[in-house]
Amino acid sequence: MPTQSGFDAATLERFADLMVGFGANVQPGQIVSIGGEIGKEEIVRAIAASAYRHGAKFVDASYFDLHVKRARLVHAAEETLSFVPSWYGARILALGEQRCARIGLSGPVEPHLLEDIDPARAGKDQLPFLRESGKVVNERTTNWTIGPAPGRDWARLVHPELEPDEALATLVRELVHILRLDEDDPVAAWRARADVLVAAAERVTERRFDALHFEGPGTDLTVGLLPSSRFLAARFETVDGITHMPNIPSEEIFSTPDPLRTEGVVRATKPLSVGGSIIRGLEVEFRAGRAVRIDADEKAEVLRGYAERDPGAARLGEVALVDGEGRIGRTGTVFFDTLLDENAASHVALGSAYAMCLEDDADHARMNESEIHVDFMIGSEDVTVTGLTASGERVPVLAAGTWQV
Amino acid sequence: MPTQSGFDAATLERFADLMVGFGANVQPGQIVSIGGEIGKEEIVRAIAASAYRHGAKFVDASYFDLHVKRARLVHAAEETLSFVPSWYGARILALGEQRCARIGLSGPVEPHLLEDIDPARAGKDQLPFLRESGKVVNERTTNWTIGPAPGRDWARLVHPELEPDEALATLVRELVHILRLDEDDPVAAWRARADVLVAAAERVTERRFDALHFEGPGTDLTVGLLPSSRFLAARFETVDGITHMPNIPSEEIFSTPDPLRTEGVVRATKPLSVGGSIIRGLEVEFRAGRAVRIDADEKAEVLRGYAERDPGAARLGEVALVDGEGRIGRTGTVFFDTLLDENAASHVALGSAYAMCLEDDADHARMNESEIHVDFMIGSEDVTVTGLTASGERVPVLAAGTWQV
């Protein structure tokens, strides 16, 4: 009997099949990489079985152990903390070269495990994140997806007011709804939602805005776009023509901003979970594209550590818009998980950018580059998004969660 | 509180420190690979923490999930079952090139998980064993060790007559004794035992036997040696001069036989556990070095599958002698774990050979090569070992567990 995830056996298999058959769209004969922390074995195994049922040639399940990370942060010399063995990146690049499928699992495991670690030290070790994954995404050589893996620790974090069993049942109920596993045909539901997002992305792209202006409580931020920036929904196609949905759920349209032209102040609208720490009350000020001030009620040092990683780490690599139609924002729940929370609200990300969001190759040299990519949520029903054209026109894009274009 | 392994917290740390500080002899600044199945997290984490305390630059904990292997064996196409992704071997080779330390954990986890799998299919998938590990061992580029990781499943297999808690406590008590963790100074005890084995290896080597003759109940086997075959104890030195003990426990001296000159019949003196299956009542007949008949009371098909893997898989790559002084044989327990059982009794192995056991480079071309290496136990108090010289002289080597040379 499944017990680790809180999914019943039938739902576990339904979820695994959604991830494999639709999200990553695993093809017969492919190698499938599955990544998750220790604590997600039940879901990893269900996905592995589904992948093999779908004709996978091999499933490479790769587990990350947060306790080993903790031992490193406690004991290792500070100058070694950003080191990553060569074979970690080489494996990701091989997954691309060999046209593999990749499935990742989000959702915090033991979220308090690193709480007593000096955040400046914690920020230097960004594993399991790997810089090479950005390259493989940009080259579109893998069909991939990331989905949420519920568990008791995560449930307690999200619903601390409930008894542990009830908390897990509640989280699972929310996720089943968000994942559209409560639909007769979850795949058909996801296809319809992706159609809406793809159309919105095309409409916003067509306006060729010079910048987007976010206004709301504590937020007055202008994010410059590059000349060929286009908005995409998370329905991708590999170079070999395999359609896949890289996030399940996905409710966003996103683009690549000009890393030199972000100005103003932004207040995060949700807490964010980074490398095992939870940052609350985040406020970031940008000048000429650079984050010159990072403050927070809690754990600002963690994000500061990330932002000092390299020259691009303090500049934006993504801007994304989320409407009010998605199922995540409507739950009203903060999930402390980027996959879910970023899809609940418009957001920006410090760090690496998506080349696929730039139609003109000449713009590729201008996009931000970094070893990090950290999303934080800046949208809500109270935040309006206005497009600024090169001629100075102001065009409403998103207001009260509804598309204006 | 540690509970998974059955070690109490102090013993767990003592064991981890023995593996790291003495077995692998981890040096400051090294990368340390730790490999073990899911189910051994507690010990992996203790070893990781010890490695970082010993100054490791990075600990790469790599978990193998037997349930994912099971899904493969159940669902995947037969012709894919021997496939191994390129990055598995590349990682091992990189560990060598980068002069890393390697720590492995033996001991069965969920030993009945693959019982219902067709043994011929099971034999095609030898993971987590990797052929490249033999190359790295032969090149002596890594300081490494393997030690036993106790747990409830293993304890139930070894002591089925006991209640689960008592079975685990008994297995742990046996292991603590075998690992010499019950000594005031386990490292000093291991140094003394290694001295005895190194001296025995030198004495047997000096005789320059042409072959070894094993005689006992059901066994009449002659194993030919190569001209420069030498016996070694498991106290190794890397090319960089790092002394390490590749097995803890180790009670054997071993050499590389002539793959063309094994003749006769041998009956295994203990069950062996291969790829999740337990083979009992094994009997193997050799002609001109080749295993021409493999029979067993149970699961002979698994070993037959291994032996068909490649041309060298049915020939010997190792012959090893174990005296009666070791602590394993004296327990009288069958551990269903090669690390322990092979060190309880003299043994041979089908498959890949150790180049380091050949003093003359010219003999390297003659040693056996294979993608497999499967040990099985052929020694006991009732089995005598006689050395045969090139001139036909018979010299007693081991009788009733006592060295005769």
XYZ file of N, CA and C in Angstrom, chain A residues 31 38 41 44-45 48-49 52-53 56-61 63 65 67-68 71-72 75-76 80 83 85-88 91 94-95 98 100 110 127, chain B residues 31 38 41 44-45 48-49 52-53 56-61 63 65 67-68 71-72 75-76 80 83 85-88 91 94-95 98 100 110 127:
216
model
N 15.893 6.571 -22.983
C 16.381 6.540 -21.613
C 15.631 7.629 -20.852
N 15.712 11.751 -1.571
C 15.363 10.643 -0.687
C 14.127 11.090 0.100
N 10.741 8.058 -2.745
C 10.957 6.772 -3.423
C 9.669 6.220 -4.025
N 8.949 8.030 -7.258
C 10.001 7.696 -8.232
C 9.758 6.301 -8.800
N 9.448 5.359 -7.916
C 9.239 3.979 -8.370
C 8.000 3.859 -9.253
N 8.969 5.225 -12.562
C 9.861 4.290 -13.248
C 9.048 3.155 -13.874
N 8.119 2.612 -13.118
C 7.299 1.514 -13.649
C 6.488 1.994 -14.846
N 8.740 2.335 -17.898
C 9.013 1.043 -18.533
C 7.770 0.529 -19.263
N 6.583 0.745 -18.669
C 5.355 0.337 -19.373
C 5.199 1.094 -20.685
N 10.241 2.552 -22.188
C 11.579 3.102 -21.939
C 12.635 2.018 -22.092
N 13.784 2.432 -22.603
C 14.917 1.510 -22.724
C 15.603 1.341 -21.375
N 15.667 2.442 -20.609
C 16.323 2.397 -19.307
C 15.800 3.558 -18.477
N 15.625 3.319 -17.188
C 15.240 4.387 -16.269
C 16.389 4.614 -15.295
N 16.898 5.832 -15.298
C 17.996 6.190 -14.393
C 17.426 7.030 -13.267
N 17.155 6.376 -12.141
C 16.615 7.089 -10.981
C 17.773 7.648 -10.165
N 18.790 9.836 -6.902
C 18.273 10.356 -5.631
C 19.237 11.361 -5.019
N 20.298 13.298 -1.546
C 20.145 13.113 -0.105
C 20.472 14.419 0.621
N 20.470 15.016 3.709
C 21.290 14.838 4.907
C 22.776 14.875 4.559
N 23.123 14.383 3.388
C 24.519 14.455 2.953
C 24.881 15.912 2.659
N 25.517 17.508 5.961
C 26.843 17.159 6.494
C 27.914 18.026 5.836
N 27.758 18.255 4.545
C 28.710 19.118 3.845
C 28.683 20.538 4.409
N 30.303 20.602 7.887
C 31.706 20.237 8.095
C 32.694 20.761 7.047
N 32.276 20.950 5.814
C 33.265 21.157 4.745
C 33.834 22.571 4.762
N 35.148 25.125 -0.540
C 34.776 23.955 -1.354
C 33.272 23.881 -1.623
N 31.770 23.697 -5.114
C 32.321 22.665 -6.010
C 31.232 21.660 -6.407
N 31.141 17.970 -8.717
C 31.963 17.008 -9.472
C 31.639 17.058 -10.966
N 32.653 16.839 -11.779
C 32.498 16.982 -13.231
C 31.407 16.072 -13.786
N 31.208 14.898 -13.176
C 30.269 13.942 -13.771
C 28.816 14.314 -13.543
N 28.548 15.225 -12.619
C 27.159 15.669 -12.453
C 26.698 16.401 -13.717
N 26.662 14.152 -16.919
C 25.473 13.304 -17.036
C 24.323 14.080 -17.687
N 24.983 14.483 -21.300
C 24.780 13.206 -22.002
C 23.290 12.929 -22.200
N 22.482 13.295 -21.222
C 21.036 13.125 -21.376
C 20.548 13.892 -22.603
N 22.032 12.271 -25.917
C 21.421 10.983 -26.231
C 19.902 11.077 -26.307
N 17.421 11.973 -24.307
C 16.701 11.251 -23.262
C 15.486 12.045 -22.794
N 11.818 17.321 4.365
C 12.505 17.785 5.579
C 12.882 19.274 5.457
N 23.325 22.616 -5.145
C 22.831 21.285 -5.512
C 21.491 21.020 -4.837
N 37.510 13.844 -3.274
C 36.103 13.540 -3.518
C 35.869 12.107 -3.073
N 18.989 2.006 -1.713
C 17.946 2.614 -0.894
C 17.630 1.627 0.228
N 20.283 4.406 3.977
C 20.511 5.839 4.107
C 21.232 6.191 5.402
N 24.904 5.427 5.002
C 25.471 6.337 3.987
C 25.689 7.720 4.601
N 24.692 8.195 5.339
C 24.785 9.537 5.921
C 25.879 9.615 6.986
N 29.092 9.732 5.146
C 29.260 11.058 4.530
C 29.743 12.068 5.566
N 29.112 12.054 6.723
C 29.507 13.009 7.769
C 30.948 12.753 8.200
N 33.338 14.058 5.537
C 33.509 15.510 5.619
C 34.351 15.888 6.843
N 34.162 15.184 7.960
C 35.002 15.454 9.134
C 36.469 15.148 8.845
N 37.042 15.688 3.442
C 36.630 15.468 2.048
C 36.228 16.790 1.405
N 36.543 16.890 0.117
C 36.128 18.066 -0.654
C 34.662 17.947 -1.046
N 34.244 16.728 -1.355
C 32.856 16.510 -1.763
C 32.522 15.046 -1.536
N 31.299 14.780 -1.115
C 30.813 13.409 -0.974
C 29.693 13.189 -1.982
N 29.886 12.231 -2.855
C 28.889 11.904 -3.868
C 28.195 10.615 -3.450
N 27.039 10.758 -2.813
C 26.282 9.588 -2.374
C 25.397 9.122 -3.518
N 22.704 6.332 -4.721
C 21.785 5.303 -4.230
C 21.252 4.457 -5.383
N 18.286 1.841 -6.516
C 16.927 1.490 -6.099
C 16.528 0.154 -6.730
N 13.811 -1.403 -6.478
C 12.445 -1.425 -7.005
C 12.417 -0.941 -8.453
N 13.312 -0.014 -8.784
C 13.394 0.443 -10.168
C 13.968 -0.675 -11.037
N 11.162 -3.037 -11.670
C 10.251 -2.535 -12.718
C 10.837 -2.818 -14.099
N 12.151 -2.645 -14.224
C 12.803 -2.935 -15.493
C 12.661 -4.412 -15.858
N 9.058 -5.187 -16.891
C 8.413 -4.549 -18.046
C 9.282 -4.409 -19.296
N 10.611 -4.290 -19.130
C 11.423 -3.851 -20.279
C 11.647 -4.981 -21.281
N 16.971 -5.178 -24.123
C 17.498 -3.949 -23.511
C 18.085 -4.205 -22.122
N 21.643 -3.288 -21.167
C 22.067 -1.911 -21.454
C 22.420 -1.153 -20.168
N 23.615 2.924 -19.197
C 23.866 4.261 -19.758
C 25.347 4.630 -19.697
N 25.795 5.351 -20.683
C 27.224 5.682 -20.797
C 27.763 6.393 -19.559
N 26.935 7.193 -18.906
C 27.452 8.006 -17.787
C 27.678 7.195 -16.515
N 27.132 5.981 -16.434
C 27.426 5.154 -15.267
C 28.916 4.795 -15.251
N 31.303 7.870 -14.946
C 31.467 8.352 -13.573
C 32.560 7.560 -12.855
N 35.889 8.571 -14.123
C 36.245 9.904 -13.616
C 36.712 9.823 -12.162
N 36.094 8.955 -11.382
C 36.538 8.777 -9.992
C 38.005 8.355 -9.969
N 40.316 11.303 -11.305
C 40.407 12.406 -10.355
C 40.867 11.937 -8.976
N 39.840 9.802 -6.673
C 38.847 9.919 -5.609
C 38.913 8.707 -4.681
N 15.905 -6.045 0.916
C 14.735 -6.685 0.296
C 15.162 -7.878 -0.562
N 23.417 -4.565 -12.926
C 23.512 -3.380 -12.077
C 23.133 -3.735 -10.647
